[in-house]
Coordinates of C-alpha atoms and ligand atoms in Angstrom, one line a residue:
M1 CA 0.0 0.0 0.0
V2 CA 2.9 2.4 0.8
L3 CA 3.7 4.4 -2.4
E4 CA 7.5 4.2 -2.4
N5 CA 7.8 6.7 -5.4
V6 CA 6.2 9.5 -3.4
P7 CA 8.9 11.5 -1.5
K8 CA 8.6 11.2 2.3
A9 CA 9.6 14.8 2.5
I10 CA 5.9 15.5 1.7
G11 CA 5.0 14.1 5.1
F12 CA 7.5 16.3 6.8
V13 CA 6.3 19.4 5.0
Y14 CA 2.7 18.5 5.9
A15 CA 3.8 18.2 9.6
L16 CA 5.7 21.4 9.7
V17 CA 3.0 23.5 8.0
M18 CA 0.2 22.0 10.1
I19 CA 2.0 22.6 13.4
G20 CA 1.8 26.3 12.5
V21 CA -1.8 26.1 11.4
L22 CA -2.8 24.2 14.5
A23 CA -1.1 26.7 16.8
Y24 CA -2.9 29.6 15.0
L25 CA -6.3 27.9 15.2
W26 CA -5.9 27.1 18.9
Y27 CA -4.5 30.6 19.8
S28 CA -7.1 32.4 17.8
G29 CA -10.1 30.3 19.1
R30 CA -10.9 29.2 15.6
W31 CA -10.4 25.5 16.4
R32 CA -13.2 23.0 15.8
R33 CA -13.3 19.4 16.8
S34 CA -14.1 18.4 13.2
I35 CA -10.6 19.8 12.2
G36 CA -9.0 17.5 14.8
W37 CA -10.8 14.5 13.4
L38 CA -9.9 15.4 9.9
L39 CA -6.2 15.8 10.8
L40 CA -6.1 12.5 12.7
F41 CA -7.5 10.6 9.7
V42 CA -5.3 12.5 7.2
S43 CA -2.2 11.8 9.3
A44 CA -3.1 8.1 9.7
A45 CA -3.7 7.8 6.0
L46 CA -0.3 9.4 5.2
G47 CA 1.3 6.7 7.4
F48 CA -0.3 4.0 5.3
L49 CA 0.2 5.8 1.9
I50 CA 3.8 7.2 2.2
F51 CA 4.9 6.1 5.7
A52 CA 5.6 9.8 6.7
P53 CA 5.6 11.7 8.9
V54 CA 6.3 8.6 11.0
I55 CA 8.6 10.7 13.2
P56 CA 9.9 8.1 15.7
Y57 CA 10.8 5.7 12.9
Q58 CA 12.5 8.3 10.9
F59 CA 14.4 9.4 14.0
Q60 CA 15.6 5.9 14.4
Q61 CA 16.7 5.6 10.8
L62 CA 18.6 8.9 11.3
M63 CA 20.4 7.3 14.3
L64 CA 21.2 4.3 12.2
G65 CA 22.5 6.4 9.3
D66 CA 20.0 4.7 7.0
V67 CA 19.3 7.1 4.2
Q68 CA 17.0 4.8 2.3
G69 CA 14.8 4.1 5.4
L70 CA 14.8 7.8 6.2
G71 CA 13.7 8.7 2.7
A72 CA 15.9 11.7 2.6
P73 CA 19.6 12.7 2.9
L74 CA 20.8 12.5 6.5
I75 CA 21.3 16.2 6.7
V76 CA 17.8 16.9 5.5
G77 CA 16.3 14.4 8.0
A78 CA 18.3 15.8 10.9
A79 CA 17.2 19.4 9.9
G80 CA 13.6 18.3 9.7
L81 CA 13.6 16.6 13.1
T82 CA 15.4 19.5 14.6
V83 CA 12.8 22.0 13.3
V84 CA 10.0 19.8 14.7
F85 CA 11.8 19.8 18.1
F86 CA 12.1 23.6 18.1
L87 CA 8.5 24.0 17.0
T88 CA 7.5 21.8 20.0
I89 CA 9.5 24.1 22.3
V90 CA 7.4 27.0 21.0
F91 CA 4.0 25.5 20.5
G92 CA 3.8 22.2 22.4
R93 CA 3.3 18.7 21.1
F94 CA 1.0 19.3 18.1
I95 CA 3.1 16.8 16.2
C96 CA 2.2 14.1 18.6
G97 CA -1.4 15.2 19.2
Y98 CA -2.5 15.3 15.5
L99 CA 0.3 14.7 12.9
C100 CA 2.4 11.7 13.7
P101 CA 0.6 8.6 12.2
V102 CA 1.7 6.4 15.1
G103 CA 0.1 8.9 17.6
A104 CA -2.9 9.4 15.3
V105 CA -3.9 5.7 15.1
Q106 CA -3.6 5.4 18.9
E107 CA -5.7 8.6 19.4
I108 CA -8.4 7.2 17.1
A109 CA -8.3 3.9 19.0
Y110 CA -8.8 5.6 22.3
H111 CA -12.0 7.2 21.0
I112 CA -13.6 3.7 20.7
P113 CA -16.1 3.6 23.5
V114 CA -14.8 1.0 25.8
R115 CA -14.0 1.3 29.5
K116 CA -10.9 3.5 30.1
T117 CA -8.1 3.2 32.6
S118 CA -5.9 6.1 33.6
P119 CA -3.3 5.0 36.2
R120 CA -1.6 8.1 37.7
Y121 CA 2.0 6.9 37.5
K122 CA 3.3 9.6 35.1
N123 CA 6.8 9.7 36.5
A124 CA 7.1 5.9 36.4
F125 CA 5.9 5.8 32.8
M126 CA 8.4 8.5 31.8
A127 CA 11.2 6.6 33.6
V128 CA 10.3 3.4 31.6
R129 CA 10.5 5.4 28.4
A130 CA 13.8 6.9 29.4
L131 CA 15.1 3.4 30.0
V132 CA 13.8 2.3 26.6
F133 CA 15.5 5.3 25.1
V134 CA 18.9 4.1 26.4
V135 CA 18.2 0.6 25.0
F136 CA 17.2 2.3 21.7
L137 CA 20.5 4.2 21.6
I138 CA 22.6 1.2 22.5
M139 CA 20.9 -0.9 19.8
A140 CA 21.3 1.8 17.2
F141 CA 24.9 2.8 17.9
V142 CA 26.4 -0.4 19.2
L143 CA 24.5 -3.1 17.6
S144 CA 23.2 -1.3 14.5
A145 CA 19.8 -2.8 15.3
S146 CA 16.3 -1.3 15.1
L147 CA 14.2 -1.3 18.3
L148 CA 11.1 0.0 16.5
S149 CA 11.1 -2.9 14.1
D150 CA 10.4 -5.1 17.1
F151 CA 7.4 -3.0 17.8
G152 CA 6.3 -3.5 14.2
I153 CA 5.7 0.2 13.2
R154 CA 7.0 -0.2 9.7
D155 CA 5.3 -3.6 9.1
F156 CA 2.0 -2.3 10.5
F157 CA 1.9 0.7 8.1
Y158 CA 3.1 -1.4 5.2
L159 CA 0.3 -3.8 6.0
T160 CA 2.8 -6.7 6.3
L161 CA 1.8 -9.6 8.5
T162 CA 4.8 -10.3 10.9
T163 CA 5.3 -10.8 14.6
G164 CA 6.2 -7.1 14.7
S165 CA 3.0 -5.9 13.1
F166 CA 1.1 -8.2 15.5
V167 CA 2.9 -6.5 18.5
F168 CA 1.9 -3.1 17.2
F169 CA -1.7 -4.3 16.7
M170 CA -1.7 -5.4 20.3
V171 CA -0.5 -1.9 21.3
L172 CA -3.4 -0.5 19.3
L173 CA -5.8 -2.7 21.2
L174 CA -4.4 -1.5 24.5
S175 CA -4.7 2.0 23.2
M176 CA -8.5 1.6 23.2
T177 CA -8.5 1.5 27.0
W178 CA -5.1 3.1 28.0
Y179 CA -4.0 6.3 26.4
R180 CA -1.2 6.1 23.9
P181 CA 0.9 3.3 25.4
F182 CA 3.5 3.5 22.6
C183 CA 4.0 7.2 23.0
R184 CA 4.2 7.1 26.7
L185 CA 6.3 4.0 27.2
V186 CA 8.4 3.5 24.1
C187 CA 8.7 6.4 21.6
P188 CA 12.3 7.5 21.5
Y189 CA 11.6 10.8 19.8
G190 CA 8.8 11.3 22.3
V191 CA 11.4 11.5 25.0
L192 CA 13.0 14.5 23.3
L193 CA 9.6 16.1 22.5
S194 CA 8.5 15.8 26.1
L195 CA 11.6 17.7 27.2
G196 CA 10.7 20.4 24.6
A197 CA 7.1 20.5 25.6
A198 CA 8.0 20.9 29.3
K199 CA 9.5 24.2 28.4
S200 CA 7.1 25.2 25.7
L201 CA 6.3 28.9 25.2
F202 CA 2.6 28.3 24.5
R203 CA 0.6 25.7 26.4
I204 CA -2.8 25.1 28.0
Q205 CA -3.2 27.2 31.2
R206 CA -5.8 28.1 33.8
T207 CA -7.0 31.6 34.1
D208 CA -8.6 33.5 37.0
A209 CA -11.9 32.2 35.7
C210 CA -11.0 28.7 37.1
I211 CA -13.4 27.6 39.9
E212 CA -11.1 24.7 41.0
C213 CA -13.6 22.0 40.3
R214 CA -10.8 19.8 39.0
K215 CA -12.9 18.2 36.3
C216 CA -10.0 18.8 33.9
E217 CA -7.6 16.9 36.1
K218 CA -10.0 13.9 36.2
A219 CA -10.5 14.0 32.4
C220 CA -6.8 14.3 31.5
P221 CA -5.5 10.8 30.4
T222 CA -1.9 11.7 31.1
D223 CA -2.2 13.5 34.5
E224 CA -1.0 16.8 33.1
A225 CA -3.9 19.1 33.9
K226 CA -2.9 20.3 37.3
R227 CA -1.8 23.9 37.6
E228 CA 1.8 22.9 38.4
D229 CA 2.2 20.2 35.8
A230 CA 5.0 20.8 33.3
K231 CA 2.9 19.6 30.3
A232 CA 5.7 17.4 29.1
E233 CA 3.1 14.6 28.5
C234 CA 0.4 16.9 27.2
Y235 CA -0.7 15.7 23.8
L236 CA -3.0 18.7 23.3
C237 CA -6.0 16.4 23.1
R238 CA -8.4 19.1 24.6
R239 CA -10.2 16.7 26.9
C240 CA -9.5 19.1 29.8
I241 CA -11.0 22.1 27.9
D242 CA -14.0 20.0 26.7
V243 CA -15.1 19.1 30.3
C244 CA -14.4 22.5 31.8
P245 CA -17.7 24.1 32.9
K246 CA -16.3 27.7 33.0
E247 CA -15.8 29.4 29.6
G248 CA -12.3 30.8 29.4
A249 CA -10.9 29.0 32.5
L250 CA -8.5 27.0 30.3
V251 CA -6.8 28.7 27.5
Y252 CA -4.0 28.0 25.0
A253 CA -1.7 30.9 25.6
K254 CA 1.8 32.1 26.3
N255 CA 3.3 30.5 29.3
R256 CA 3.2 32.7 32.5
P257 CA 4.7 32.0 35.9
I258 CA 2.3 30.6 38.5
S259 CA 2.1 33.1 41.3
P260 CA 2.4 31.6 44.8
H261 CA -1.3 32.4 45.8
Q262 CA -2.4 30.4 42.7
E263 CA -0.6 27.2 43.8
K264 CA -3.0 24.5 45.2
Ligands
SF4_1 S1 5.2 10.3 21.1 FE1 6.3 9.5 19.3 S2 4.9 8.0 18.4 FE2 3.7 9.2 19.8 S3 2.9 10.8 18.5 FE3 4.8 11.6 19.4 S4 6.4 11.2 17.9 FE4 4.6 9.9 17.4
SF4_2 S1 -6.5 16.6 28.9 FE1 -5.6 18.6 28.6 S2 -3.6 18.6 29.8 FE2 -4.3 16.5 29.5 S3 -3.2 15.8 27.7 FE3 -5.2 16.5 27.0 S4 -4.9 18.7 26.5 FE4 -3.1 18.0 27.7

């Protein structure tokens, strides 16, 4: 199904442009839920059609020095991934929320109406992912081996029946009940993006209109909706905003320091 003659750079350009578009729509208040759905399905379709922008896989091929797998010269791939990282520092993880096909298929799966579970072990999950990141680097630089192949990302989007694609299919099944297991436990590029998002210039914040009902905290699948949370694991899914009963209590805006009297 993947069209090998279509340049993967198209996926990168799509991602870079849409990060800017998303940030504008969120900041200006012109965002609509239908736009989010459209982007999720377009991003997932791009994964199956051109296997881009499958950012974690392309990050891995960059580490392996695999120009063919990356679908671009190494310098171009490195530049593209660096720009995505810096856009995340400015605008947050729109790439993960709506544009990476791996994230998109998990997000779509989580919308399937089955019972959800949201264990609040954010730091433990991030520690696991950091450990996986170390294994990823050792495999890439010492063994010249591909960790993500074991998770079947490529085989899944290429519609190839292998043990790997079965593993990713199981990850997708888990995504129906537990939010983004691959992103939160495995993704090596997600480690870097979470560092960027924790310092992001624009992010979801509470305003003085907040009535401290904490509905947003209960709705957040990654435990990032408290005032003091760094937003490293905020995928900009908007569940917090959607459940908030006070108009304007949660806004996507420039980061501002939390004054002591606001801390709870
Ligand atoms: S965490 Fe990784 S896999 Fe998940 S959406 Fe972000 S880049 Fe894609
Ligand atoms: S619910 Fe809100 S804070 Fe939590 S991940 Fe989604 S957008 Fe981010």
